mmCIF file of C-alpha atoms in Angstrom:
data_model
loop_
_atom_site.group_PDB
_atom_site.id
_atom_site.type_symbol
_atom_site.label_atom_id
_atom_site.label_comp_id
_atom_site.label_asym_id
_atom_site.label_seq_id
_atom_site.Cartn_x
_atom_site.Cartn_y
_atom_site.Cartn_z
ATOM 1 C CA UNK G 26 -18.066 -79.297 124.080
ATOM 2 C CA UNK G 27 -19.338 -79.877 120.569
ATOM 3 C CA UNK G 28 -17.816 -81.773 117.679
ATOM 4 C CA UNK G 29 -18.650 -81.330 114.007
ATOM 5 C CA UNK G 30 -17.570 -82.986 110.759
ATOM 6 C CA UNK G 31 -17.133 -80.139 108.339
ATOM 7 C CA UNK G 32 -15.196 -78.867 105.379
ATOM 8 C CA UNK G 33 -12.394 -76.390 105.945
ATOM 9 C CA UNK G 34 -9.992 -75.516 103.108
ATOM 10 C CA UNK G 35 -11.568 -78.239 100.985
ATOM 11 C CA UNK G 36 -10.957 -81.109 103.424
ATOM 12 C CA UNK G 37 -13.445 -82.705 105.789
ATOM 13 C CA UNK G 38 -12.312 -83.255 109.369
ATOM 14 C CA UNK G 39 -13.772 -83.412 112.866
ATOM 15 C CA UNK G 40 -13.571 -80.089 114.695
ATOM 16 C CA UNK G 41 -14.185 -79.477 118.379
ATOM 17 C CA UNK G 42 -15.584 -76.323 119.960
ATOM 18 C CA UNK G 43 -14.372 -75.978 123.526
ATOM 19 C CA UNK G 44 -16.187 -74.456 126.485
ATOM 20 C CA UNK G 45 -14.520 -71.076 125.895
ATOM 21 C CA UNK G 46 -15.610 -71.053 122.259
ATOM 22 C CA UNK G 47 -12.219 -72.009 120.853
ATOM 23 C CA UNK G 48 -12.386 -74.212 117.784
ATOM 24 C CA UNK G 49 -9.677 -76.688 116.810
ATOM 25 C CA UNK G 50 -9.133 -79.957 114.996
ATOM 26 C CA UNK G 51 -10.315 -82.806 117.212
ATOM 27 C CA UNK G 52 -7.142 -84.741 116.384
ATOM 28 C CA UNK G 53 -5.066 -81.823 117.666
ATOM 29 C CA UNK G 54 -7.178 -81.682 120.841
ATOM 30 C CA UNK G 55 -6.554 -85.406 121.439
ATOM 31 C CA UNK G 56 -2.802 -84.905 121.022
ATOM 32 C CA UNK G 57 -2.889 -82.314 123.827
ATOM 33 C CA UNK G 58 -4.665 -84.584 126.313
ATOM 34 C CA UNK G 59 -2.839 -86.730 128.860
ATOM 35 C CA UNK G 60 -2.450 -90.254 127.506
ATOM 36 C CA UNK G 61 -4.939 -92.595 129.150
ATOM 37 C CA UNK G 62 -5.865 -96.064 127.978
ATOM 38 C CA UNK I 11 -28.330 -103.348 144.449
ATOM 39 C CA UNK I 12 -26.980 -106.727 143.315
ATOM 40 C CA UNK I 13 -28.372 -106.663 139.836
ATOM 41 C CA UNK I 14 -30.401 -104.531 137.548
ATOM 42 C CA UNK I 15 -33.558 -105.620 135.762
ATOM 43 C CA UNK I 16 -36.605 -104.129 134.182
ATOM 44 C CA UNK I 17 -37.347 -101.990 131.194
ATOM 45 C CA UNK I 18 -35.039 -99.321 129.910
ATOM 46 C CA UNK I 19 -35.066 -97.457 126.627
ATOM 47 C CA UNK I 20 -32.297 -98.213 124.162
ATOM 48 C CA UNK I 21 -31.311 -95.126 122.256
ATOM 49 C CA UNK I 22 -29.332 -95.309 119.060
ATOM 50 C CA UNK I 23 -26.721 -92.591 119.405
ATOM 51 C CA UNK I 24 -25.253 -93.295 115.973
ATOM 52 C CA UNK I 25 -25.086 -95.954 113.317
ATOM 53 C CA UNK I 26 -23.738 -96.036 109.799
ATOM 54 C CA UNK I 27 -22.450 -98.338 107.116
ATOM 55 C CA UNK I 28 -20.958 -95.517 105.032
ATOM 56 C CA UNK I 29 -17.315 -96.577 104.930
ATOM 57 C CA UNK I 30 -14.458 -94.385 106.093
ATOM 58 C CA UNK I 31 -10.820 -95.286 105.536
ATOM 59 C CA UNK I 32 -7.233 -94.132 105.311
ATOM 60 C CA UNK I 33 -6.064 -93.819 101.703
ATOM 61 C CA UNK I 34 -2.913 -95.887 101.268
ATOM 62 C CA UNK I 35 -0.001 -94.545 99.235
ATOM 63 C CA UNK I 36 -1.021 -93.688 95.681
ATOM 64 C CA UNK I 37 -1.390 -91.018 93.034
ATOM 65 C CA UNK I 38 -4.144 -88.600 92.036
ATOM 66 C CA UNK I 39 -4.270 -87.602 88.383
ATOM 67 C CA UNK I 40 -5.182 -84.106 87.219
ATOM 68 C CA UNK I 41 -8.729 -85.271 86.469
ATOM 69 C CA UNK I 42 -9.210 -86.389 90.067
ATOM 70 C CA UNK I 43 -8.700 -90.103 89.467
ATOM 71 C CA UNK I 44 -6.966 -91.754 92.414
ATOM 72 C CA UNK I 45 -4.922 -94.901 91.990
ATOM 73 C CA UNK I 46 -4.219 -96.581 95.302
ATOM 74 C CA UNK I 47 -1.036 -98.616 95.588
ATOM 75 C CA UNK I 48 -2.794 -101.398 97.516
ATOM 76 C CA UNK I 49 -6.186 -102.798 96.633
ATOM 77 C CA UNK I 50 -9.036 -102.299 99.073
ATOM 78 C CA UNK I 51 -11.073 -105.371 100.008
ATOM 79 C CA UNK I 52 -13.990 -104.422 97.793
ATOM 80 C CA UNK I 53 -15.012 -101.847 95.183
ATOM 81 C CA UNK I 54 -16.710 -99.026 97.065
ATOM 82 C CA UNK I 55 -18.863 -98.007 94.114
ATOM 83 C CA UNK I 56 -21.335 -96.308 96.443
ATOM 84 C CA UNK I 57 -18.593 -94.070 97.763
ATOM 85 C CA UNK I 58 -16.188 -93.968 100.691
ATOM 86 C CA UNK I 59 -14.662 -91.218 102.779
ATOM 87 C CA UNK I 60 -10.894 -91.567 102.353
ATOM 88 C CA UNK I 61 -8.323 -89.666 104.408
ATOM 89 C CA UNK I 62 -5.651 -88.094 102.226
ATOM 90 C CA UNK I 63 -2.540 -86.324 103.555
ATOM 91 C CA UNK I 64 -1.823 -82.672 102.866
ATOM 92 C CA UNK I 65 -0.782 -81.949 99.276
ATOM 93 C CA UNK I 66 -2.093 -85.321 98.038
ATOM 94 C CA UNK I 67 -3.411 -83.246 95.179
ATOM 95 C CA UNK I 68 -2.967 -79.652 94.156
ATOM 96 C CA UNK I 69 -2.571 -77.522 97.341
ATOM 97 C CA UNK I 70 -4.979 -79.787 99.218
ATOM 98 C CA UNK I 71 -5.478 -79.819 102.979
ATOM 99 C CA UNK I 72 -5.254 -83.083 104.891
ATOM 100 C CA UNK I 73 -8.578 -84.693 105.626
ATOM 101 C CA UNK I 74 -11.368 -86.915 104.413
ATOM 102 C CA UNK I 75 -12.547 -86.632 100.852
ATOM 103 C CA UNK I 76 -15.547 -88.312 99.263
ATOM 104 C CA UNK I 77 -14.286 -90.880 96.764
ATOM 105 C CA UNK I 78 -16.299 -93.068 94.419
ATOM 106 C CA UNK I 79 -14.355 -96.163 93.467
ATOM 107 C CA UNK I 80 -14.590 -97.958 90.118
ATOM 108 C CA UNK I 81 -12.312 -100.818 91.188
ATOM 109 C CA UNK I 82 -10.481 -101.873 94.312
ATOM 110 C CA UNK I 83 -7.674 -99.452 93.442
ATOM 111 C CA UNK I 84 -9.140 -96.733 91.211
ATOM 112 C CA UNK I 85 -11.752 -94.080 91.828
ATOM 113 C CA UNK I 86 -12.618 -90.406 91.584
ATOM 114 C CA UNK I 87 -12.011 -87.972 94.438
ATOM 115 C CA UNK I 88 -14.671 -85.289 94.730
ATOM 116 C CA UNK I 89 -14.762 -81.909 96.427
ATOM 117 C CA UNK I 90 -17.825 -83.003 98.412
ATOM 118 C CA UNK I 91 -20.383 -85.785 98.619
ATOM 119 C CA UNK I 92 -22.827 -83.883 96.459
ATOM 120 C CA UNK I 93 -20.800 -81.538 94.251
ATOM 121 C CA UNK I 94 -20.080 -83.956 91.426
ATOM 122 C CA UNK I 95 -16.910 -81.914 90.957
ATOM 123 C CA UNK I 96 -13.662 -83.860 90.935
ATOM 124 C CA UNK I 97 -10.585 -82.485 92.649
ATOM 125 C CA UNK I 98 -7.597 -81.448 90.568
ATOM 126 C CA UNK I 99 -4.737 -83.873 91.081
ATOM 127 C CA UNK I 100 -1.028 -83.298 90.676
ATOM 128 C CA UNK I 101 -0.019 -86.595 89.026
ATOM 129 C CA UNK I 102 2.530 -86.900 91.840
ATOM 130 C CA UNK I 103 2.585 -89.698 94.367
ATOM 131 C CA UNK I 104 1.483 -89.056 97.946
ATOM 132 C CA UNK I 105 2.339 -91.170 100.993
ATOM 133 C CA UNK I 106 -0.532 -92.626 102.995
ATOM 134 C CA UNK I 107 -1.122 -91.041 106.396
ATOM 135 C CA UNK I 108 0.151 -92.993 109.451
ATOM 136 C CA UNK I 109 -1.092 -90.721 112.234
ATOM 137 C CA UNK I 110 -4.146 -91.513 114.377
ATOM 138 C CA UNK I 111 -7.183 -89.856 112.768
ATOM 139 C CA UNK I 112 -10.710 -89.381 114.089
ATOM 140 C CA UNK I 113 -13.248 -90.945 111.755
ATOM 141 C CA UNK I 114 -16.380 -90.646 113.873
ATOM 142 C CA UNK I 115 -17.373 -88.428 116.800
ATOM 143 C CA UNK I 116 -20.681 -88.538 118.641
ATOM 144 C CA UNK I 117 -21.647 -86.447 121.674
ATOM 145 C CA UNK I 118 -22.770 -88.322 124.780
ATOM 146 C CA UNK I 119 -24.838 -85.617 126.486
ATOM 147 C CA UNK I 120 -23.882 -84.956 130.079
ATOM 148 C CA UNK I 121 -26.034 -86.893 132.508
ATOM 149 C CA UNK I 122 -27.732 -88.947 129.782
ATOM 150 C CA UNK I 123 -26.101 -92.191 130.870
ATOM 151 C CA UNK I 124 -27.119 -92.062 134.498
ATOM 152 C CA UNK I 125 -25.139 -93.688 137.317
ATOM 153 C CA UNK I 126 -25.991 -97.206 136.107
ATOM 154 C CA UNK I 127 -26.342 -96.689 132.379
ATOM 155 C CA UNK I 128 -24.398 -98.403 129.617
ATOM 156 C CA UNK I 129 -23.065 -97.673 126.169
ATOM 157 C CA UNK I 130 -22.775 -100.456 123.618
ATOM 158 C CA UNK I 131 -20.335 -100.018 120.728
ATOM 159 C CA UNK I 132 -20.160 -102.418 117.803
ATOM 160 C CA UNK I 133 -17.563 -101.704 115.124
ATOM 161 C CA UNK I 134 -16.081 -103.525 112.169
ATOM 162 C CA UNK I 135 -12.911 -102.769 110.222
ATOM 163 C CA UNK I 136 -11.585 -104.379 107.064
ATOM 164 C CA UNK I 137 -7.854 -104.602 106.515
ATOM 165 C CA UNK I 138 -5.322 -106.394 104.328
ATOM 166 C CA UNK I 139 -3.088 -109.304 105.283
ATOM 167 C CA UNK I 140 0.342 -107.912 106.210
ATOM 168 C CA UNK I 141 2.554 -107.602 109.241
ATOM 169 C CA UNK I 142 1.723 -103.925 109.658
ATOM 170 C CA UNK I 143 -0.747 -102.956 112.373
ATOM 171 C CA UNK I 144 -4.107 -101.466 111.431
ATOM 172 C CA UNK I 145 -5.878 -100.058 114.451
ATOM 173 C CA UNK I 146 -9.325 -98.795 115.361
ATOM 174 C CA UNK I 147 -9.285 -96.950 118.692
ATOM 175 C CA UNK I 148 -12.604 -96.113 120.327
ATOM 176 C CA UNK I 149 -12.526 -93.446 123.004
ATOM 177 C CA UNK I 150 -14.850 -91.852 125.526
ATOM 178 C CA UNK I 151 -13.701 -88.319 126.151
ATOM 179 C CA UNK I 152 -9.917 -88.354 126.204
ATOM 180 C CA UNK I 153 -9.745 -91.976 127.433
ATOM 181 C CA UNK I 154 -9.062 -94.697 124.925
ATOM 182 C CA UNK I 155 -11.170 -97.804 125.348
ATOM 183 C CA UNK I 156 -10.230 -101.259 124.115
ATOM 184 C CA UNK I 157 -8.514 -101.166 120.756
ATOM 185 C CA UNK I 158 -9.040 -103.391 117.734
ATOM 186 C CA UNK I 159 -5.621 -103.955 116.202
ATOM 187 C CA UNK I 160 -5.316 -106.302 113.259
ATOM 188 C CA UNK I 161 -2.427 -107.491 111.105
ATOM 189 C CA UNK I 162 -3.336 -110.567 109.041
ATOM 190 C CA UNK I 163 -7.093 -110.802 109.637
ATOM 191 C CA UNK I 164 -9.133 -109.191 106.851
ATOM 192 C CA UNK I 165 -12.367 -108.743 108.806
ATOM 193 C CA UNK I 166 -12.353 -107.570 112.418
ATOM 194 C CA UNK I 167 -15.279 -106.877 114.686
ATOM 195 C CA UNK I 168 -15.292 -105.500 118.181
ATOM 196 C CA UNK I 169 -18.023 -105.170 120.777
ATOM 197 C CA UNK I 170 -17.539 -102.970 123.809
ATOM 198 C CA UNK I 171 -19.887 -102.485 126.735
ATOM 199 C CA UNK I 172 -19.096 -99.452 128.898
ATOM 200 C CA UNK I 173 -21.163 -99.218 132.076
ATOM 201 C CA UNK I 174 -21.313 -96.704 134.890
ATOM 202 C CA UNK I 175 -20.854 -98.411 138.236
ATOM 203 C CA UNK I 176 -23.446 -96.754 140.487
ATOM 204 C CA UNK I 177 -21.610 -93.538 139.688
ATOM 205 C CA UNK I 178 -21.361 -91.077 136.849
ATOM 206 C CA UNK I 179 -17.558 -91.066 137.027
ATOM 207 C CA UNK I 180 -16.581 -94.714 137.409
ATOM 208 C CA UNK I 181 -17.010 -97.316 134.705
ATOM 209 C CA UNK I 182 -16.246 -100.842 133.648
ATOM 210 C CA UNK I 183 -15.385 -101.396 129.976
ATOM 211 C CA UNK I 184 -15.738 -104.985 128.752
ATOM 212 C CA UNK I 185 -15.127 -106.448 125.313
ATOM 213 C CA UNK I 186 -15.758 -109.433 123.116
ATOM 214 C CA UNK I 187 -14.205 -109.761 119.681
ATOM 215 C CA UNK I 188 -11.113 -110.758 117.805
ATOM 216 C CA UNK I 189 -7.612 -109.315 117.522
ATOM 217 C CA UNK I 190 -5.723 -107.847 120.449
ATOM 218 C CA UNK I 191 -7.083 -105.373 122.923
ATOM 219 C CA UNK I 192 -5.325 -102.734 124.923
ATOM 220 C CA UNK I 193 -7.004 -99.714 126.357
ATOM 221 C CA UNK I 194 -8.669 -99.114 129.664
ATOM 222 C CA UNK I 195 -10.825 -101.697 131.416
ATOM 223 C CA UNK I 196 -11.680 -99.405 134.340
ATOM 224 C CA UNK I 197 -12.204 -95.923 132.936
ATOM 225 C CA UNK I 198 -12.981 -92.973 135.192
ATOM 226 C CA UNK I 199 -14.723 -90.570 132.861
ATOM 227 C CA UNK I 200 -17.070 -87.861 134.093
ATOM 228 C CA UNK I 201 -20.312 -88.657 132.268
ATOM 229 C CA UNK I 202 -22.200 -85.907 134.081
ATOM 230 C CA UNK I 203 -20.779 -83.512 131.460
ATOM 231 C CA UNK I 204 -20.794 -83.801 127.674
ATOM 232 C CA UNK I 205 -18.229 -86.267 126.379
ATOM 233 C CA UNK I 206 -17.361 -87.295 122.826
ATOM 234 C CA UNK I 207 -17.485 -90.943 121.800
ATOM 235 C CA UNK I 208 -14.924 -91.261 119.011
ATOM 236 C CA UNK I 209 -13.688 -93.945 116.638
ATOM 237 C CA UNK I 210 -10.130 -93.323 115.456
ATOM 238 C CA UNK I 211 -8.140 -95.043 112.708
ATOM 239 C CA UNK I 212 -4.392 -95.609 112.480
ATOM 240 C CA UNK I 213 -2.307 -97.194 109.737
ATOM 241 C CA UNK I 214 1.175 -98.160 110.909
ATOM 242 C CA UNK I 215 2.347 -98.787 107.335
ATOM 243 C CA UNK I 216 1.355 -96.295 104.636
ATOM 244 C CA UNK I 217 0.782 -98.978 102.006
ATOM 245 C CA UNK I 218 -1.701 -101.018 104.050
ATOM 246 C CA UNK I 219 -5.507 -101.071 104.079
ATOM 247 C CA UNK I 220 -7.829 -99.866 106.846
ATOM 248 C CA UNK I 221 -11.527 -99.140 106.430
ATOM 249 C CA UNK I 222 -14.137 -98.584 109.134
ATOM 250 C CA UNK I 223 -16.954 -100.565 107.526
ATOM 251 C CA UNK I 224 -19.819 -99.962 109.925
ATOM 252 C CA UNK I 225 -20.665 -99.157 113.505
ATOM 253 C CA UNK I 226 -23.558 -99.017 115.936
ATOM 254 C CA UNK I 227 -23.441 -97.011 119.165
ATOM 255 C CA UNK I 228 -26.305 -97.433 121.618
ATOM 256 C CA UNK I 229 -27.139 -95.699 124.863
ATOM 257 C CA UNK I 230 -28.985 -97.548 127.621
ATOM 258 C CA UNK I 231 -29.678 -94.985 130.316
ATOM 259 C CA UNK I 232 -30.233 -96.194 133.819
ATOM 260 C CA UNK I 233 -30.644 -94.263 137.067
#
């Protein structure tokens, strides 16, 4: 996986590119993970 | 092996003192001037990345925006770090974001740690003195490590040592530092594949102050 801080629609956020090539906001990816810690 | 000794390279994965924070409730004028409702702890005249919620200014998306402050409450929000172009505000108030937001993300390459390697994380956050929680959550992959959560302390540092325990999938996470710590002391993260090391910020109260002031993340690989 790869993460990148970049501008989309004028705002800068961290984006993650998954193994299958899907790109999404890293914060959204975190919200989909099982809660650990 | 009872203990480890000898030389090992120390690799700086990431370090920065460029501040990143959550913008507390305020207003952005049409000329791009932001007025925060609560003063930050210093004037970030060199610039700061501030997280604004959606529609904080005209049709804006939620995210970090480069802001150059002229006081502890006032500054100019720009379209980028280098554009010199101010955003167009709406003169309407926005409410500070209170959702957990990723400020920093660094890739720990798969296998780079080794079965006995360590990661050292040093972080510092500045906050205001209120009852509301201001939290910095470091994470390795999807697992949160020990959290720095402050209420009344203005300056909060945390030091975390995460070490593989003769395995690439079993770790110990130890901390020294102030404030309260939650998180996982015995993570089980697969470091044989790429994982993200992230620093995340959360304001519990939209009018409070939270800035990630600096951080240093080091990799000490060990076979």
